[in-house]
Amino acid sequence: MEPPEDREGRSFVEVINEKYSPENFPYRRGPGMGVVVVPTAGLQGSPMKDRLNLPSVLVLNGCGISKAGDQAEIAAFCAHVMELDLSHNNLQDWQEISKIASSIPNLEFLNLSSNPLAGTILKPQCAETFSRVRRLVLNNTQISWDTVMLLTQNIPVLEELFLCLNEYSSVSASSVACPTLRLLHITDNSLHDWAEVGKFGSMFPSLDTLIMANNNLASIQDNEDILARLFPNLRRINLNNSGLNRWEDIEKLNFFPKLEEVRLQGIPLLQPYTKAERRNLMIAQLPSVSQLNGSVVTDSEREDAERFFIRHYLDCPEKELPFRYHSLITKYGKLEPLAEIDLRPRCRAQVEVHCEEKVEQLCIRLDQTVAELKKQLTTVVQLSTNSMRLYYIDKDSAFGPEELKYNNRALHSYSIQDGDEILVVPKTNKGGVSC
């Protein structure tokens, strides 16, 4: 059954009746299958409740919902529902959202993303209806910061809050903290000033994870004491695509006493470096961080990075040396620059070509095959390629000549060096390797 094209003014009750009706959802499945049959004992008011199969996780995104409908019906259908996704609907009245939430007694997760909530007024008595929600998603709703604060003050169990794409450039501090919040996801806003970020610390003292990528944050301005006091429990921070462009800002990340995981991709500071250099320099600057940009930092990787860091700053003037350099010098001492070793395979070798009584000095290409070498030697030894056998003699080896019998094998695979010999034996000569 196709839903009607006109979704204006549709209610929550209408949508669940339609989506979970026997015509669209005909099979009742047992426990463990992800679908729960609403119990009917003691529930009144809905002729549909005996026939609806509702999961405990309801996804009703993009259904054109703008109002709640009969609250008794919602209570009858949704007594067991724990997670509700209402994103991309047309909800623009907190009173209607409150009716839905208050009728779902076990609601722990609520997603209201991309509903037009800009300028809507949330009354305190409505905010109280969300008191059981642990995870709240308000991305791209354009709700005011005052509304956010009213919600956090009235949800005593709130643990995760998502506020992406809401165009916040500043936030106001709240006199009432939200001590339960552990994760704040506030990416893709317009927070440029660290003073605004610092307010999160006082509002959310138990904050464990702060994700604020794509905010063009200019710098980290607070000192060690303030950062330690504001963010005593922060373990993870994501500053991808921020505007950080000073190593001093990276060093300040060490002032978060419990910080373990950092994401710092796409920042101006790191643009001049290669991918390997970026990772090495960041690891060396952040000794307590165990995971960088999603990858675990091993002990051996940290040691290599710290040694790289010392060598990177060897020629730097004393007054420009970062603080971390001196602590690493104490740990490893002053290191010599690494020798530059060319590990590319040799391209050519100068060899002696022996054929009977004839000896010629010849420069040969090592990227060519045995067959190509034979062709090169035809003019030197006056033999056709079919009339010669080639032997390679390693000047430093105690072993005898090695026949170059495989025409398609590349010469560099024999490890031929300058001064080695190539012995050409005419096939008509039955003396083997002596001419």
Coordinates of C-alpha atoms in Angstrom, one line a residue:
M1 CA 0.0 0.0 0.0
E2 CA 1.5 3.3 -1.1
P3 CA 1.4 6.2 1.3
P4 CA -0.7 9.2 0.2
E5 CA 1.2 11.9 -1.7
D6 CA -0.2 14.7 0.5
R7 CA 1.6 14.3 3.8
E8 CA 0.7 17.8 5.2
G9 CA -0.8 17.7 8.6
R10 CA -0.3 13.9 9.1
S11 CA -0.3 12.7 12.7
F12 CA 2.1 10.3 14.5
V13 CA -0.9 7.9 15.0
E14 CA -1.8 8.0 11.4
V15 CA 1.7 7.1 10.3
I16 CA 2.2 4.2 12.6
N17 CA -1.3 2.8 11.7
E18 CA -0.3 3.0 8.1
K19 CA 3.3 1.8 8.3
Y20 CA 2.6 -1.1 10.7
S21 CA -0.8 -2.2 9.4
P22 CA -1.3 -5.9 8.4
E23 CA -1.3 -4.9 4.7
N24 CA 2.2 -3.4 4.9
F25 CA 3.6 -5.5 7.8
P26 CA 1.7 -8.8 7.6
Y27 CA 3.9 -11.2 9.7
R28 CA 4.0 -11.4 13.4
R29 CA 7.4 -12.5 14.5
G30 CA 8.5 -13.8 17.9
P31 CA 10.9 -12.6 20.6
G32 CA 14.4 -12.1 19.4
M33 CA 13.4 -11.2 15.8
G34 CA 13.4 -7.5 16.4
V35 CA 9.6 -7.1 16.3
V36 CA 7.4 -6.8 19.4
V37 CA 3.6 -7.4 19.4
V38 CA 2.0 -4.7 21.6
P39 CA 0.3 -6.4 24.6
T40 CA -3.4 -5.7 24.8
A41 CA -4.0 -6.5 28.5
G42 CA -5.3 -3.5 30.3
L43 CA -4.9 -1.2 27.2
Q44 CA -8.0 0.5 25.9
G45 CA -8.8 2.9 23.1
S46 CA -7.4 1.5 19.9
P47 CA -9.2 -1.0 17.6
M48 CA -5.8 -1.4 15.8
K49 CA -3.6 -2.4 18.6
D50 CA -4.4 -6.1 18.3
R51 CA -3.3 -6.1 14.7
L52 CA -0.1 -3.9 14.8
N53 CA 3.4 -5.2 15.1
L54 CA 5.6 -2.4 16.4
P55 CA 9.4 -2.8 17.0
S56 CA 10.9 -1.3 20.1
V57 CA 12.9 0.9 17.7
L58 CA 10.6 3.0 15.6
V59 CA 11.9 4.7 12.5
L60 CA 9.4 7.2 11.1
N61 CA 11.7 9.6 9.3
G62 CA 10.4 11.6 6.3
C63 CA 6.7 10.7 6.9
G64 CA 5.3 14.3 6.9
I65 CA 4.4 14.1 10.6
S66 CA 3.4 17.5 12.0
K67 CA 1.3 16.5 15.1
A68 CA 0.8 13.8 17.6
G69 CA -2.7 12.5 17.2
D70 CA -4.6 10.8 20.0
Q71 CA -2.3 10.3 23.0
A72 CA -4.3 7.3 24.2
E73 CA -3.6 5.6 20.9
I74 CA 0.1 6.4 21.2
A75 CA 0.2 5.0 24.7
A76 CA -1.5 1.8 23.5
F77 CA 0.8 1.3 20.6
C78 CA 4.1 2.4 22.0
A79 CA 4.3 1.3 25.7
H80 CA 7.4 -0.8 24.8
V81 CA 9.1 1.6 22.4
M82 CA 12.6 2.7 23.5
E83 CA 14.0 4.5 20.4
L84 CA 12.2 6.9 18.1
D85 CA 13.4 8.5 14.9
L86 CA 11.3 11.4 13.8
S87 CA 13.9 13.1 11.7
H88 CA 13.0 14.9 8.4
N89 CA 9.3 15.5 9.3
N90 CA 7.3 18.7 9.7
L91 CA 7.2 19.0 13.5
Q92 CA 7.3 22.7 14.4
D93 CA 5.4 22.7 17.7
W94 CA 7.0 21.5 20.9
Q95 CA 3.6 20.9 22.4
E96 CA 2.9 18.2 19.8
I97 CA 6.4 16.7 20.3
S98 CA 5.7 16.7 24.0
K99 CA 2.5 14.8 23.5
I100 CA 4.3 12.0 21.7
A101 CA 7.2 11.8 24.2
S102 CA 5.0 11.9 27.3
S103 CA 3.0 8.9 25.9
I104 CA 6.0 6.7 25.5
P105 CA 7.1 5.9 29.0
N106 CA 10.3 3.9 28.1
L107 CA 11.6 6.4 25.6
E108 CA 15.5 6.7 25.8
F109 CA 16.5 7.8 22.3
L110 CA 14.8 10.6 20.4
N111 CA 15.9 11.9 17.0
L112 CA 14.2 15.2 15.8
S113 CA 16.8 16.2 13.2
S114 CA 15.8 18.3 10.3
N115 CA 12.4 19.3 11.7
P116 CA 11.7 23.1 11.3
L117 CA 12.0 24.1 15.0
A118 CA 13.7 27.5 14.5
G119 CA 11.9 30.2 16.6
T120 CA 9.6 27.7 18.3
I121 CA 9.0 28.2 22.0
L122 CA 9.5 25.3 24.5
K123 CA 7.7 25.8 27.8
P124 CA 9.3 24.3 30.9
Q125 CA 6.3 22.0 31.5
C126 CA 6.8 20.6 28.0
A127 CA 10.6 20.2 28.6
E128 CA 9.9 18.0 31.6
T129 CA 8.2 15.4 29.3
F130 CA 11.6 14.4 27.9
S131 CA 13.0 13.6 31.3
R132 CA 13.7 9.9 30.5
V133 CA 15.6 10.5 27.3
R134 CA 19.3 9.6 27.4
R135 CA 20.3 10.4 23.8
L136 CA 18.8 13.4 22.1
V137 CA 19.5 14.3 18.4
L138 CA 18.7 17.9 17.3
N139 CA 20.8 18.2 14.2
N140 CA 19.8 20.8 11.6
T141 CA 16.8 22.0 13.6
Q142 CA 18.0 25.6 14.1
I143 CA 16.7 25.6 17.7
S144 CA 18.0 28.4 19.9
W145 CA 20.7 27.8 22.5
D146 CA 18.2 28.8 25.2
T147 CA 16.0 25.9 24.2
V148 CA 18.9 23.6 24.3
M149 CA 19.7 24.8 27.9
L150 CA 16.1 24.3 28.9
L151 CA 16.1 20.7 27.7
T152 CA 19.4 19.9 29.4
Q153 CA 18.1 21.3 32.7
N154 CA 15.0 19.1 32.5
I155 CA 16.5 15.9 31.4
P156 CA 18.4 14.5 34.5
V157 CA 19.6 11.4 32.7
L158 CA 20.8 12.9 29.4
E159 CA 24.1 11.3 28.3
E160 CA 24.5 12.2 24.6
L161 CA 23.5 15.4 22.8
F162 CA 23.8 16.0 19.0
L163 CA 23.6 19.7 17.8
C164 CA 25.2 19.6 14.4
L165 CA 24.3 22.1 11.6
N166 CA 22.5 24.6 13.8
E167 CA 24.7 27.7 12.9
Y168 CA 25.8 28.4 16.4
S169 CA 28.5 31.0 16.5
S170 CA 28.2 31.6 20.3
V171 CA 26.6 29.9 23.3
S172 CA 25.5 31.2 26.6
A173 CA 26.6 29.6 29.8
S174 CA 24.0 28.0 32.1
S175 CA 23.8 28.4 35.8
V176 CA 22.5 24.9 36.0
A177 CA 25.0 22.2 35.0
C178 CA 24.0 18.9 33.3
P179 CA 26.3 16.5 35.2
T180 CA 25.2 13.3 33.3
L181 CA 26.2 14.4 29.7
R182 CA 29.1 12.4 28.4
L183 CA 29.0 13.1 24.6
L184 CA 28.5 16.4 22.8
H185 CA 28.4 16.3 19.0
I186 CA 28.4 19.8 17.7
T187 CA 30.0 19.6 14.3
D188 CA 29.4 21.9 11.3
N189 CA 28.6 25.1 13.3
S190 CA 30.3 28.4 13.4
L191 CA 32.2 28.3 16.7
H192 CA 35.5 30.3 16.0
D193 CA 36.4 31.4 19.5
W194 CA 37.7 29.0 22.2
A195 CA 35.9 31.0 24.9
E196 CA 32.6 29.6 23.6
V197 CA 34.0 26.0 23.8
G198 CA 35.2 26.6 27.3
K199 CA 31.6 27.2 28.4
F200 CA 30.8 23.5 27.6
G201 CA 33.2 22.5 30.3
S202 CA 31.2 24.3 33.0
M203 CA 27.9 23.2 31.6
F204 CA 28.8 19.6 31.2
P205 CA 31.4 18.7 33.9
S206 CA 31.3 14.9 33.1
L207 CA 32.0 15.5 29.4
D208 CA 33.9 12.5 28.0
T209 CA 33.7 13.1 24.2
L210 CA 33.6 16.4 22.4
I211 CA 33.1 16.2 18.6
M212 CA 33.3 19.7 17.0
A213 CA 34.8 19.1 13.5
N214 CA 34.2 21.7 10.8
N215 CA 33.9 24.7 13.1
N216 CA 37.0 26.7 12.0
L217 CA 38.1 27.1 15.6
A218 CA 41.1 29.6 15.4
S219 CA 43.1 28.6 18.5
I220 CA 43.0 27.1 22.0
Q221 CA 43.4 30.1 24.3
D222 CA 43.1 28.9 27.9
N223 CA 46.1 28.0 30.0
E224 CA 46.9 24.6 31.6
D225 CA 45.1 25.3 34.9
I226 CA 41.9 26.5 33.2
L227 CA 41.8 23.6 30.7
A228 CA 42.3 21.0 33.5
R229 CA 39.6 22.6 35.5
L230 CA 37.0 22.9 32.7
F231 CA 37.6 19.5 31.1
P232 CA 38.7 17.1 33.9
N233 CA 37.1 14.1 32.3
L234 CA 37.5 14.7 28.6
R235 CA 39.0 11.5 26.9
R236 CA 38.2 12.2 23.2
I237 CA 38.2 15.3 21.1
N238 CA 37.6 15.8 17.4
L239 CA 38.9 19.0 15.9
N240 CA 39.0 17.9 12.2
N241 CA 38.9 20.8 9.7
S242 CA 39.3 23.4 12.4
G243 CA 41.5 26.5 11.9
L244 CA 44.3 25.6 14.2
N245 CA 47.6 26.8 12.8
R246 CA 50.1 26.9 15.7
W247 CA 52.0 24.1 17.3
E248 CA 51.3 25.8 20.7
D249 CA 47.6 24.9 20.2
I250 CA 48.6 21.2 19.8
E251 CA 50.8 21.3 22.9
K252 CA 47.8 22.6 24.9
L253 CA 46.0 19.4 24.2
N254 CA 48.4 17.8 26.8
F255 CA 46.7 20.0 29.4
F256 CA 43.5 17.9 29.3
P257 CA 44.3 15.4 32.1
K258 CA 42.5 12.4 30.7
L259 CA 42.7 12.9 27.0
E260 CA 43.4 9.7 25.1
E261 CA 41.9 10.0 21.6
V262 CA 42.4 12.9 19.2
R263 CA 41.3 13.6 15.6
L264 CA 43.1 16.5 13.9
Q265 CA 42.8 16.1 10.2
G266 CA 42.5 18.9 7.7
I267 CA 44.0 21.7 9.9
P268 CA 46.1 24.5 8.3
L269 CA 49.1 23.8 10.6
L270 CA 49.7 20.4 8.9
Q271 CA 49.2 21.3 5.3
P272 CA 52.9 21.7 4.5
Y273 CA 53.8 18.2 5.7
T274 CA 53.5 14.8 4.1
K275 CA 51.0 12.3 5.6
A276 CA 53.8 10.4 7.4
E277 CA 55.4 13.6 8.7
R278 CA 52.0 14.8 10.1
R279 CA 51.4 11.6 12.0
N280 CA 55.0 11.5 13.4
L281 CA 54.9 15.1 14.5
M282 CA 51.5 14.8 16.1
I283 CA 52.4 11.6 18.0
A284 CA 55.6 13.1 19.3
Q285 CA 53.7 16.2 20.5
L286 CA 51.0 14.2 22.3
P287 CA 52.7 11.7 24.6
S288 CA 49.5 10.6 26.5
V289 CA 47.3 10.1 23.4
S290 CA 46.8 6.4 22.6
Q291 CA 44.8 6.9 19.4
L292 CA 45.3 9.5 16.7
N293 CA 42.9 10.0 13.8
G294 CA 41.2 6.6 14.6
S295 CA 44.4 4.6 14.6
V296 CA 46.1 3.1 17.7
V297 CA 49.5 4.5 18.5
T298 CA 51.9 1.5 19.3
D299 CA 54.9 1.8 21.5
S300 CA 57.3 1.3 18.6
E301 CA 55.5 3.9 16.5
R302 CA 55.7 6.4 19.3
E303 CA 59.5 5.8 19.7
D304 CA 60.0 6.2 15.9
A305 CA 57.9 9.4 15.9
E306 CA 59.8 10.9 18.9
R307 CA 63.1 10.2 17.3
F308 CA 61.8 11.7 14.0
F309 CA 60.7 14.8 16.0
I310 CA 64.2 15.4 17.4
R311 CA 65.8 15.1 14.0
H312 CA 63.1 17.3 12.4
Y313 CA 64.2 20.2 14.7
L314 CA 68.0 19.6 14.7
D315 CA 68.7 22.8 12.6
C316 CA 66.0 24.9 14.3
P317 CA 67.2 28.0 16.2
E318 CA 67.1 27.6 19.9
K319 CA 64.5 30.2 20.5
E320 CA 62.1 28.5 18.0
L321 CA 62.4 25.0 19.5
P322 CA 59.1 23.6 20.8
F323 CA 58.9 22.7 24.5
R324 CA 58.5 19.0 23.7
Y325 CA 61.9 19.0 21.9
H326 CA 63.8 19.5 25.2
S327 CA 61.9 16.7 27.0
L328 CA 62.7 14.3 24.2
I329 CA 66.3 15.3 24.2
T330 CA 66.4 14.4 27.9
K331 CA 64.9 11.0 26.9
Y332 CA 66.9 10.1 23.9
G333 CA 69.9 12.5 23.8
K334 CA 70.9 14.4 20.7
L335 CA 70.5 12.2 17.7
E336 CA 72.6 12.3 14.5
P337 CA 70.8 12.9 11.2
L338 CA 69.9 9.7 9.4
A339 CA 72.2 8.8 6.5
E340 CA 70.5 9.2 3.2
I341 CA 70.5 5.8 1.5
D342 CA 69.4 5.3 -2.0
L343 CA 67.3 2.1 -1.9
R344 CA 66.4 2.2 -5.5
P345 CA 67.6 -0.8 -7.6
R346 CA 70.8 -0.2 -9.7
C347 CA 70.1 0.6 -13.3
R348 CA 73.5 -0.2 -14.8
A349 CA 76.7 -2.1 -14.1
Q350 CA 80.2 -2.1 -15.7
V351 CA 81.2 -5.7 -16.4
E352 CA 83.9 -7.6 -18.2
V353 CA 82.7 -9.8 -21.1
H354 CA 84.9 -12.8 -21.8
C355 CA 84.6 -14.9 -24.9
E356 CA 87.4 -17.2 -25.8
E357 CA 90.5 -14.9 -25.9
K358 CA 88.5 -11.8 -26.2
V359 CA 87.8 -9.5 -23.2
E360 CA 85.7 -6.4 -23.4
Q361 CA 84.6 -3.8 -20.9
L362 CA 80.8 -3.2 -21.3
C363 CA 78.2 -1.2 -19.5
I364 CA 74.9 -3.2 -19.4
R365 CA 71.4 -2.2 -18.4
L366 CA 70.2 -4.2 -15.4
D367 CA 66.5 -3.7 -16.2
Q368 CA 66.8 -5.7 -19.4
T369 CA 66.3 -9.4 -19.7
V370 CA 68.8 -12.2 -20.5
A371 CA 67.5 -12.3 -24.1
E372 CA 68.0 -8.6 -24.5
L373 CA 71.6 -8.9 -23.2
K374 CA 72.3 -11.7 -25.7
K375 CA 71.1 -9.4 -28.5
Q376 CA 73.4 -6.6 -27.2
L377 CA 76.4 -9.0 -27.1
T378 CA 76.0 -10.2 -30.8
T379 CA 78.0 -7.3 -32.1
V380 CA 80.6 -7.7 -29.3
V381 CA 81.4 -11.5 -29.7
Q382 CA 80.2 -11.9 -33.3
L383 CA 77.8 -14.7 -32.4
S384 CA 74.0 -15.0 -32.9
T385 CA 71.8 -15.2 -29.9
N386 CA 71.1 -18.9 -30.7
S387 CA 74.7 -19.7 -30.8
M388 CA 75.8 -18.5 -27.3
R389 CA 75.5 -19.4 -23.7
L390 CA 75.9 -16.8 -21.0
Y391 CA 77.4 -17.3 -17.5
Y392 CA 77.6 -14.8 -14.7
I393 CA 80.6 -14.8 -12.5
D394 CA 80.3 -12.9 -9.2
K395 CA 83.8 -11.5 -8.3
D396 CA 83.1 -11.7 -4.6
S397 CA 81.6 -15.2 -4.6
A398 CA 83.4 -18.5 -3.9
F399 CA 80.9 -20.3 -6.2
G400 CA 81.5 -21.0 -9.8
P401 CA 79.8 -19.4 -12.8
E402 CA 76.0 -19.3 -12.9
E403 CA 74.4 -19.9 -16.2
L404 CA 71.9 -17.2 -17.4
K405 CA 69.6 -19.8 -18.9
Y406 CA 66.2 -18.1 -18.5
N407 CA 65.7 -15.6 -21.4
N408 CA 62.9 -13.7 -19.7
R409 CA 64.6 -13.1 -16.4
A410 CA 65.7 -9.6 -15.6
L411 CA 69.4 -9.0 -15.0
H412 CA 68.9 -7.1 -11.7
S413 CA 67.6 -10.3 -10.2
Y414 CA 71.1 -11.8 -10.4
S415 CA 72.5 -8.8 -8.2
I416 CA 75.1 -8.0 -10.9
Q417 CA 77.6 -5.4 -9.6
D418 CA 80.4 -3.3 -11.2
G419 CA 83.5 -5.5 -11.9
D420 CA 81.6 -8.8 -12.3
E421 CA 82.1 -10.9 -15.4
I422 CA 79.9 -12.2 -18.1
L423 CA 81.3 -15.3 -19.8
V424 CA 80.1 -16.0 -23.4
V425 CA 80.5 -19.7 -24.5
P426 CA 79.8 -20.6 -28.1
K427 CA 77.4 -23.6 -28.2
T428 CA 79.6 -25.4 -30.7
N429 CA 82.3 -25.5 -28.0
K430 CA 82.0 -28.7 -26.1
G431 CA 84.3 -27.6 -23.3
G432 CA 81.5 -26.2 -21.2
V433 CA 82.5 -23.0 -19.4
S434 CA 86.0 -22.8 -20.7
C435 CA 86.7 -21.3 -24.1

